[in-house]
Short mmCIF file of C-alpha atoms in Angstrom, two decimals:
data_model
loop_
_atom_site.label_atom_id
_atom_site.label_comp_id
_atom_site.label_asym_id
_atom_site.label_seq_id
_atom_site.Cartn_x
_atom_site.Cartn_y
_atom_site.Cartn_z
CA UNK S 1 1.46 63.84 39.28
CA UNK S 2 -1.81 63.47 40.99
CA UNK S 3 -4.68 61.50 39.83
CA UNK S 4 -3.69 60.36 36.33
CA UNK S 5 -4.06 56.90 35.87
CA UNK S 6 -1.15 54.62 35.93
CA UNK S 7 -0.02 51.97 33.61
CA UNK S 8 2.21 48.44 35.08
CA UNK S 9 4.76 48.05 32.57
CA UNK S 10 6.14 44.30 32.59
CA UNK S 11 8.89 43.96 30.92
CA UNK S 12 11.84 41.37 30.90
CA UNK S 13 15.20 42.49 29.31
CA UNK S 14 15.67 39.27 27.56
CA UNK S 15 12.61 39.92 25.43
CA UNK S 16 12.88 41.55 22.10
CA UNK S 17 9.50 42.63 21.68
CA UNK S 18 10.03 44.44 25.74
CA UNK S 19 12.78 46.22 24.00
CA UNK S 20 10.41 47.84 21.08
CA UNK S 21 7.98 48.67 24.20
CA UNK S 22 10.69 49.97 26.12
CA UNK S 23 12.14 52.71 23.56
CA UNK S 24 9.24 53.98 22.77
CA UNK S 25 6.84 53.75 25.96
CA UNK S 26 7.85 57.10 27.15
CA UNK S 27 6.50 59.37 24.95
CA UNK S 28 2.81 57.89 24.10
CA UNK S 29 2.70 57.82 27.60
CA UNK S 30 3.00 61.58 28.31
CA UNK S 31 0.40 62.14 24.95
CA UNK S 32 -2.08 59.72 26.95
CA UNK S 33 -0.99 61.62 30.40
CA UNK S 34 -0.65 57.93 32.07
CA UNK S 35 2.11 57.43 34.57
CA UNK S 36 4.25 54.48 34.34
CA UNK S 37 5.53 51.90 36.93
CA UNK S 38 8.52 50.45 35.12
CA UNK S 39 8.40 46.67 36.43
CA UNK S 40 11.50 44.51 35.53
CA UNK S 41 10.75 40.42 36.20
CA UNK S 42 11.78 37.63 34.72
CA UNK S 43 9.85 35.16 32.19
CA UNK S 44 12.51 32.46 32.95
CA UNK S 45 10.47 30.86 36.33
CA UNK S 46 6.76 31.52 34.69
CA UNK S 47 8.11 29.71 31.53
CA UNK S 48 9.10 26.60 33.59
CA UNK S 49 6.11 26.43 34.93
CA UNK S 50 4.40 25.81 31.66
CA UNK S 51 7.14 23.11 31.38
CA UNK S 52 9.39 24.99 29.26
CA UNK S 53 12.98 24.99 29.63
CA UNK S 54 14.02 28.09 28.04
CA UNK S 55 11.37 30.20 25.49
CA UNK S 56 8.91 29.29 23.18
CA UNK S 57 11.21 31.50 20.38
CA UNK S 58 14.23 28.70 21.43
CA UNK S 59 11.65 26.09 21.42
CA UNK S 60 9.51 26.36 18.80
CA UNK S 61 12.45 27.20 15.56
CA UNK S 62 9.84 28.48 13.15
CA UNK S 63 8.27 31.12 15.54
CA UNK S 64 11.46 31.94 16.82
CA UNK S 65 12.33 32.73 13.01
CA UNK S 66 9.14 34.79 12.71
CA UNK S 67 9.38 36.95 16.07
CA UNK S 68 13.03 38.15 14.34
CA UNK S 69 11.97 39.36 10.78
CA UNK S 70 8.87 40.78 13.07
CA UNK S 71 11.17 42.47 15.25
CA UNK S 72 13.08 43.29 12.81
CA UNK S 73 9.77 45.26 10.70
CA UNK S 74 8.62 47.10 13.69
CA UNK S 75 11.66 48.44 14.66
CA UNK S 76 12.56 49.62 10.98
CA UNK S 77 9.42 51.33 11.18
CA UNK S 78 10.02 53.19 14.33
CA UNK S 79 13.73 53.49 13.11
CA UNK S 80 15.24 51.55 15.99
CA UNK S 81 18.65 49.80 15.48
CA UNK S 82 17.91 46.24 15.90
CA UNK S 83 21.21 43.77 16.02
CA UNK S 84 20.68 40.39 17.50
CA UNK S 85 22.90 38.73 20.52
CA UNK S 86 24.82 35.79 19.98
CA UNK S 87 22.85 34.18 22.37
CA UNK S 88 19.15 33.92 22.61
CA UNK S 89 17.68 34.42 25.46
CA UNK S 90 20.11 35.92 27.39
CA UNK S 91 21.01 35.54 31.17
CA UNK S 92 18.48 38.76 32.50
CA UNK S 93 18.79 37.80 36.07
CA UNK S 94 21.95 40.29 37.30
CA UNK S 95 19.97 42.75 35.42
CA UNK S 96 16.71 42.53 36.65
CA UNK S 97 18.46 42.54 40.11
CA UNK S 98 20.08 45.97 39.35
CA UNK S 99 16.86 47.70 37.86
CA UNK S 100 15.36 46.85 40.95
CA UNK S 101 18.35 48.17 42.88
CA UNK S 102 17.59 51.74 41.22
CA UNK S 103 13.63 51.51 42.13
CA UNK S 104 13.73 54.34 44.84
CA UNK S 105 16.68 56.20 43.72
CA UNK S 106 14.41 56.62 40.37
CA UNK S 107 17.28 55.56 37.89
CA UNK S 108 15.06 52.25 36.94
CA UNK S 109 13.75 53.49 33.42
CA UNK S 110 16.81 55.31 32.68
CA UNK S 111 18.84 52.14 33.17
CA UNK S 112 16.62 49.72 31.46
CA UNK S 113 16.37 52.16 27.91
CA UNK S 114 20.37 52.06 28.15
CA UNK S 115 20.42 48.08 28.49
CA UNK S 116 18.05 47.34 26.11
CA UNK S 117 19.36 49.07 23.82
CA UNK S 118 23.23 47.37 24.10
CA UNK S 119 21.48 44.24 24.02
CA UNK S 120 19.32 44.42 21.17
CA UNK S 121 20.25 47.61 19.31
CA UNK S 122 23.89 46.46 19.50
CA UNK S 123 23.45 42.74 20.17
CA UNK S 124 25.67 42.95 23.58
CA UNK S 125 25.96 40.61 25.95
CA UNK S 126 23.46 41.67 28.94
CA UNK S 127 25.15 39.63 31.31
CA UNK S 128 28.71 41.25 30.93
CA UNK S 129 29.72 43.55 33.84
CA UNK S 130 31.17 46.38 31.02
CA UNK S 131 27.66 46.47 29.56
CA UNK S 132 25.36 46.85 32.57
CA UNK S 133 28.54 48.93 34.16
CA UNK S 134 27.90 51.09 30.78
CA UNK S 135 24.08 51.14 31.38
CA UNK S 136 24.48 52.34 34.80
CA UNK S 137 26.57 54.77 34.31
CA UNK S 138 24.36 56.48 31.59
CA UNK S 139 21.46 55.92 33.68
CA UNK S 140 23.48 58.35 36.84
CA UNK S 141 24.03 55.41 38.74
CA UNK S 142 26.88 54.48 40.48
CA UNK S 143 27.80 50.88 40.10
CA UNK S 144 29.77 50.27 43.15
CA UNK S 145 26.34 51.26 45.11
CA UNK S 146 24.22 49.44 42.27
CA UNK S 147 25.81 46.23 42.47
CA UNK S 148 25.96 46.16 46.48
CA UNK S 149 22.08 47.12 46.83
CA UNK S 150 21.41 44.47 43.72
CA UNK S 151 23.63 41.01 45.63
CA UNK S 152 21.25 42.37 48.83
CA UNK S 153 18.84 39.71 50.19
CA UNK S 154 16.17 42.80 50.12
CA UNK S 155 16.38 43.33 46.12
CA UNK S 156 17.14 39.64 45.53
CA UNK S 157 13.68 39.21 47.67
CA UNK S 158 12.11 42.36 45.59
CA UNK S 159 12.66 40.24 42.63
CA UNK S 160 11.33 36.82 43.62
CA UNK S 161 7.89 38.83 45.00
CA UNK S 162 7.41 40.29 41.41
CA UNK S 163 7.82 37.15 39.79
CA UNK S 164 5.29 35.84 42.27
CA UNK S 165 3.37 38.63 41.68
CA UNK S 166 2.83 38.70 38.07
CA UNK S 167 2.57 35.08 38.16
CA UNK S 168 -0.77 35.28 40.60
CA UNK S 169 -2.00 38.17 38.10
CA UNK S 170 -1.94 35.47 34.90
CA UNK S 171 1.20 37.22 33.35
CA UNK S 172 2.76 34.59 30.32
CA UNK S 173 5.20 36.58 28.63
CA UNK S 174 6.36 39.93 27.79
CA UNK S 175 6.05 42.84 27.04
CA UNK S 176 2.39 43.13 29.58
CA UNK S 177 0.99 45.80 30.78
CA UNK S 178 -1.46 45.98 33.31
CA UNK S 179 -4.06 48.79 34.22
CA UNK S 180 -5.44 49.86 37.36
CA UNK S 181 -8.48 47.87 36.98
CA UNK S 182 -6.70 44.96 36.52
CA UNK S 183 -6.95 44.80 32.70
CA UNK S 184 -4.14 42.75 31.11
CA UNK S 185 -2.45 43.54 27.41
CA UNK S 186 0.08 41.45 26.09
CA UNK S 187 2.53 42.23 23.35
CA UNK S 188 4.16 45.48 22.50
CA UNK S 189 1.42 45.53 19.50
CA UNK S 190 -0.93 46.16 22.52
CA UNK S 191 0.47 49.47 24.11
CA UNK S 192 -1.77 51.92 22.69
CA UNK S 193 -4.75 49.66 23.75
CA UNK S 194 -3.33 49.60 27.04
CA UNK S 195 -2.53 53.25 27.20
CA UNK S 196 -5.99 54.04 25.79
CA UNK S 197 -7.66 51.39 28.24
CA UNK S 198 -5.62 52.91 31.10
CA UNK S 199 -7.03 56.62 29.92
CA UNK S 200 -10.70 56.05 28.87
CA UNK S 201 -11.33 52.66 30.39
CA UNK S 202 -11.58 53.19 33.88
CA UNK A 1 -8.81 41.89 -11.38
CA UNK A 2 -5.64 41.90 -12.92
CA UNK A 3 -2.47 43.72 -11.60
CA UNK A 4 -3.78 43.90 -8.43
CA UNK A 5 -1.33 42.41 -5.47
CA UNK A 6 -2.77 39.05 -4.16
CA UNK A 7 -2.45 38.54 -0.68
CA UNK A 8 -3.02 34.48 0.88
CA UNK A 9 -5.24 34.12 4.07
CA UNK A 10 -4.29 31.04 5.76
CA UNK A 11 -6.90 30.65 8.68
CA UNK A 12 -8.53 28.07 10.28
CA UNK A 13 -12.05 27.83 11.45
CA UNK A 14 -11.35 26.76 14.89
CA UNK A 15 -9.18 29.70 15.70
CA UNK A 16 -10.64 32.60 17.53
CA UNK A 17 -8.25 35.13 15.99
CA UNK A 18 -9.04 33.58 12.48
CA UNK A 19 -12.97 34.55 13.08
CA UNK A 20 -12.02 38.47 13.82
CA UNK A 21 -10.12 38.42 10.57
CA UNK A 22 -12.09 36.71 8.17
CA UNK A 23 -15.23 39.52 9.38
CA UNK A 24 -13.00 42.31 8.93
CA UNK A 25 -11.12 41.36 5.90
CA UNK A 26 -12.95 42.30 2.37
CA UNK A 27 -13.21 45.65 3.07
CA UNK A 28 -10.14 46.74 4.15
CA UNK A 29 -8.35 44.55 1.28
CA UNK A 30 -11.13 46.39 -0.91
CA UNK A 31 -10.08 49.66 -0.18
CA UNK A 32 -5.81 48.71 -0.01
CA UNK A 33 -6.87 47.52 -3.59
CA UNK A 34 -5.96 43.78 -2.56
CA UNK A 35 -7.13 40.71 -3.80
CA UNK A 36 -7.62 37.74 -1.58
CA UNK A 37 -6.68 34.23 -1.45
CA UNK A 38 -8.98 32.52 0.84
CA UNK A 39 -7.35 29.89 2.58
CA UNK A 40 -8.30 27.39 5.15
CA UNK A 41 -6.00 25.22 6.75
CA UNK A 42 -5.65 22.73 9.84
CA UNK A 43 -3.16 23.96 12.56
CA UNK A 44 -4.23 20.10 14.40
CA UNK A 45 -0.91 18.98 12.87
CA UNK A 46 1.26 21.71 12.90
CA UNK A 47 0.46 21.77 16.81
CA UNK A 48 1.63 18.19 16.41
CA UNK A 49 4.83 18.90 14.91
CA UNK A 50 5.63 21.03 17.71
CA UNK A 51 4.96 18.09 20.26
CA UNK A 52 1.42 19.73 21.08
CA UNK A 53 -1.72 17.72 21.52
CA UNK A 54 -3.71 20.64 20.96
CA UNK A 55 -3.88 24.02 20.79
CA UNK A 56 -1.77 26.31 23.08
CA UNK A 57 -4.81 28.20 24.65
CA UNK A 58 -5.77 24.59 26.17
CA UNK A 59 -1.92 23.48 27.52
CA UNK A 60 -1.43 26.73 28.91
CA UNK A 61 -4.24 27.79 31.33
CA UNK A 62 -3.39 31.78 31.54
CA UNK A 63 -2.80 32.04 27.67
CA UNK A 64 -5.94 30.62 26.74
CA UNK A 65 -7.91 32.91 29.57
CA UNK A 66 -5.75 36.07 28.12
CA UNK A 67 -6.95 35.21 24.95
CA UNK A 68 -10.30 34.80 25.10
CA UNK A 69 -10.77 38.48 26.77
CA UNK A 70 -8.12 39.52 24.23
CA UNK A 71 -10.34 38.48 21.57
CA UNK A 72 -13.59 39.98 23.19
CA UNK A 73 -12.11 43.30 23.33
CA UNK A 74 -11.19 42.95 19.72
CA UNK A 75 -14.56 42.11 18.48
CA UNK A 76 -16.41 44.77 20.87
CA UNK A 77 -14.18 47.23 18.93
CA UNK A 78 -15.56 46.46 15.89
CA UNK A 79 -18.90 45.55 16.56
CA UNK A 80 -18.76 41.38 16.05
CA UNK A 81 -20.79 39.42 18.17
CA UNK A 82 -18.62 37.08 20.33
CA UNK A 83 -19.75 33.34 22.04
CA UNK A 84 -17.44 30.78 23.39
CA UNK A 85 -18.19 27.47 21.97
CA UNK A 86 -18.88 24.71 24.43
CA UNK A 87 -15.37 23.23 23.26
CA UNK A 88 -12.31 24.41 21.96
CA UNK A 89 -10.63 23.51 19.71
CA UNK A 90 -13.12 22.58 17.65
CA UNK A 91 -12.93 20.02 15.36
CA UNK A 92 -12.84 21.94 11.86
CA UNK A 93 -11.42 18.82 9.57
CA UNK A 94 -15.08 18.59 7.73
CA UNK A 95 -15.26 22.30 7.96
CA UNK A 96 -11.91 22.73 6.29
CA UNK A 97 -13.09 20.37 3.16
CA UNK A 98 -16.56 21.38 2.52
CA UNK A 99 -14.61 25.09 2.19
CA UNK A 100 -12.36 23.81 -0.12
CA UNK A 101 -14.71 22.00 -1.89
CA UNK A 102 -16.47 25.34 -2.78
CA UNK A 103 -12.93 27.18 -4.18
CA UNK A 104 -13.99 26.73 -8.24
CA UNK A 105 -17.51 27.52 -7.75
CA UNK A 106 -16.38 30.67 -5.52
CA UNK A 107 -18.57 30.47 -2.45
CA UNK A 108 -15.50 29.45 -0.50
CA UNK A 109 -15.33 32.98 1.31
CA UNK A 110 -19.17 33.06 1.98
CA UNK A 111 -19.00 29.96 3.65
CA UNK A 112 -16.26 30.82 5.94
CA UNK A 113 -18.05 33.82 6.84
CA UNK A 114 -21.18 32.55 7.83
CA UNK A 115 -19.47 29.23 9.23
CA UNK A 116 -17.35 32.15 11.31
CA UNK A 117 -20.17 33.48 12.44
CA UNK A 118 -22.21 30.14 13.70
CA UNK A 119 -18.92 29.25 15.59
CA UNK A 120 -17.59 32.12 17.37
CA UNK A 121 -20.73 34.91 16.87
CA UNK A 122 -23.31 31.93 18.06
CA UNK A 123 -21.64 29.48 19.80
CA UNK A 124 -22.37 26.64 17.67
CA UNK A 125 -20.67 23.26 16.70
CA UNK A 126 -19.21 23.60 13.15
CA UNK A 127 -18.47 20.11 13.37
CA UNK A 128 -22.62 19.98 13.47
CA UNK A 129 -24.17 18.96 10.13
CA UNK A 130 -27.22 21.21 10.81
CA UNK A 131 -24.52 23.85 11.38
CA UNK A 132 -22.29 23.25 8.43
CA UNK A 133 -25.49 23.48 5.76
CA UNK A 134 -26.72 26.23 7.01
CA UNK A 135 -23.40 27.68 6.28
CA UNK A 136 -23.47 26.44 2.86
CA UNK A 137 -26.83 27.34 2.71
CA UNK A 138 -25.93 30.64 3.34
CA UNK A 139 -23.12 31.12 0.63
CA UNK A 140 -25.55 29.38 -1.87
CA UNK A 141 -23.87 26.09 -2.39
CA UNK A 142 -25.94 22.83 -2.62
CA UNK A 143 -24.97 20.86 0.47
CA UNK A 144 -25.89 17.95 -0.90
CA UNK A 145 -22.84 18.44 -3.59
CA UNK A 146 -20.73 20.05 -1.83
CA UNK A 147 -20.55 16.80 0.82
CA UNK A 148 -20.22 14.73 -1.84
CA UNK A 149 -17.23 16.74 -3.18
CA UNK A 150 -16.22 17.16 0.15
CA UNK A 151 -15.69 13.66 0.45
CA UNK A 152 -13.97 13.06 -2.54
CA UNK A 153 -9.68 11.76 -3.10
CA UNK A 154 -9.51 15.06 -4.60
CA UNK A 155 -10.40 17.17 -2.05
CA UNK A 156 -9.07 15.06 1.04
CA UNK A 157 -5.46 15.42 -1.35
CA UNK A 158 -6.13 19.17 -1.85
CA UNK A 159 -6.62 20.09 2.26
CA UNK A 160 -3.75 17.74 2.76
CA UNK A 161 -1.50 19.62 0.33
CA UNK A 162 -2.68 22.68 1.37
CA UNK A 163 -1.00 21.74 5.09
CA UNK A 164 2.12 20.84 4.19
CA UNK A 165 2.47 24.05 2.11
CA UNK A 166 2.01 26.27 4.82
CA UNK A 167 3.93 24.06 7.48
CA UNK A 168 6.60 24.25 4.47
CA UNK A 169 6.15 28.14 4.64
CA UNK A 170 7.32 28.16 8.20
CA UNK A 171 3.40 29.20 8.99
CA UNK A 172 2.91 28.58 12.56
CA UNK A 173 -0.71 29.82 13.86
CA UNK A 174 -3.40 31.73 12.09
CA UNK A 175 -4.11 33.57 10.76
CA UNK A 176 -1.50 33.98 8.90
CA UNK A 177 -0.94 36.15 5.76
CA UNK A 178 1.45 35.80 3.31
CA UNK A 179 2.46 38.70 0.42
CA UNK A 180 3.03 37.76 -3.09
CA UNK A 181 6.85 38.35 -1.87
CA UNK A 182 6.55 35.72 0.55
CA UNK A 183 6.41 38.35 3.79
CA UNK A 184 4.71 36.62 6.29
CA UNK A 185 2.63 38.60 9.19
CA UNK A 186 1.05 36.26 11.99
CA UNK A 187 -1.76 37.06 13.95
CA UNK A 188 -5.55 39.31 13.18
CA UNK A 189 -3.11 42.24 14.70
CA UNK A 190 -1.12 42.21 11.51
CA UNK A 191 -3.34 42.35 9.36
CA UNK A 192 -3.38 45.77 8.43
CA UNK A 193 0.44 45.84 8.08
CA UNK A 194 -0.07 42.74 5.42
CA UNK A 195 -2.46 44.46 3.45
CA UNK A 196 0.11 47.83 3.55
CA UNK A 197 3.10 45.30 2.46
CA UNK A 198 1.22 43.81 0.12
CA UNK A 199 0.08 47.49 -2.22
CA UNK A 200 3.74 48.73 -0.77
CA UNK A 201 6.06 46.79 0.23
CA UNK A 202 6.59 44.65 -3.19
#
């Protein structure tokens, strides 16, 4: 679609609040008639950075208590299942890898909705091969394919350069989106401003 | 006012996002049919209890730059006035006293307004005597009492009490609201959804 303005969607699928973003993204999109560029990275190497070994929800116990009953709110109110993993955060990495794999063949999105929703709508494990097999499979994907293109030094490079990338644009956590003139949102309570920025603001 | 649900407004008057809400508050609590609990707290040692020498828009570089055009956006929308101070954090210990010094005699509110306003809208010291009676000034307090008061066991007792309450709370940041329920939504983005709780949600 020609000339409507596109949105950067940052999004890592450890993140509860990129989960909320995730499921419901699509359509406010389409009302806004901004284009989206799904981009899976990982908060793991930007968190270190800041000298943190794992993330501030981990680190910090009473925020981390807070960003569930949150979580929990805004997904009753949009009438998302919310169950929570075992472990928090999860291992992301194999799945970032395979979103990435499915970039051209344009099963990205499809794939991420599936995932987030086992790991946070059903509290699965995101690093088990039956749960991303399950996530590419409702995405259209074939895993055999998937995994090969997603152990490739090209994706495992694909990944790094995000990282890098999002790092060099000031991106601290997730969910971020980022307009085409460089405007940065952070938080899934900021996707309206960001669609609405994207829209008006340019 | 009786009947009416009673909402708590933890903020603190070096905190950007604490400025936005404390301008925007009475009439939207006004027209939810809320009453308001004004009050002012020190996040200095709460940051401390989480190993942090100050606040987390100084350790962390790209947070504290995201936040500062967050929070211009945010007061362009509705209309505020917004000027960096020379230094942040500033130091809001007197500020946080003389307020509470004013909570019987009920100008505590109109002080933190105008004392909002000289910090964020105006760029001024609110550690500044000149800065902090024209503030009291303002709300029509004698400064010359309320220092006094300010200075008092009592007081000193009543801000420290006030802190360990809200660290005991799990509060975190500010502002922070808490329903008569004990619901607690973080941040001048939640707002709205506290007031909603608080007419709805009991």
């Amino acid at each position: 679609m020609p000339n409507r303005p596109v949105l950067d969607f940052w999004y890592e699928f450890a993140s509860p609040y990129s989960f909320l973003s995730a499921l419901r993204i699509e359509p406010l999109a389409e009302a806004a008639g901004v284009s989206l560029r799904w981009r899976p990275f990982l908060l793991g190497p930007i968190f270190a950075a800041q000298g943190w070994s794992t993330s501030p929800f981990a680190l910090y116990p009473s925020k981390g208590r807070y960003m569930w009953r949150d979580v929990e709110r805004r997904a009753g109110r949009i009438g998302l299942p919310l169950v929570r993993p075992e472990t928090f955060p999860q291992n992301s990495l194999i799945a970032a890898r395979l979103a990435l794999a499915g970039r051209e063949a344009g099963w990205l999105p499809a794939f991420s909705k599936a995932l987030f929703r086992a790991g946070f709508g059903e509290g699965r494990n995101i690093a088990e091969e039956a749960v991303l097999n399950a996530a590419l499979k409702e995405a259209g994907a074939d895993p055999g394919t998937a995994y090969a293109a997603s152990r490739s030094e090209e994706v495992k490079g694909r990944l790094r350069a995000e990282i890098e990338y999002a790092k060099s644009l000031g991106i601290f956590g997730a969910p971020t989106f980022v307009t085409e003139d460089g405007e940065i949102f952070w938080g899934d309570d900021r996707l309206e401003e960001a669609l609405d920025w994207s829209r008006h603001g340019r």
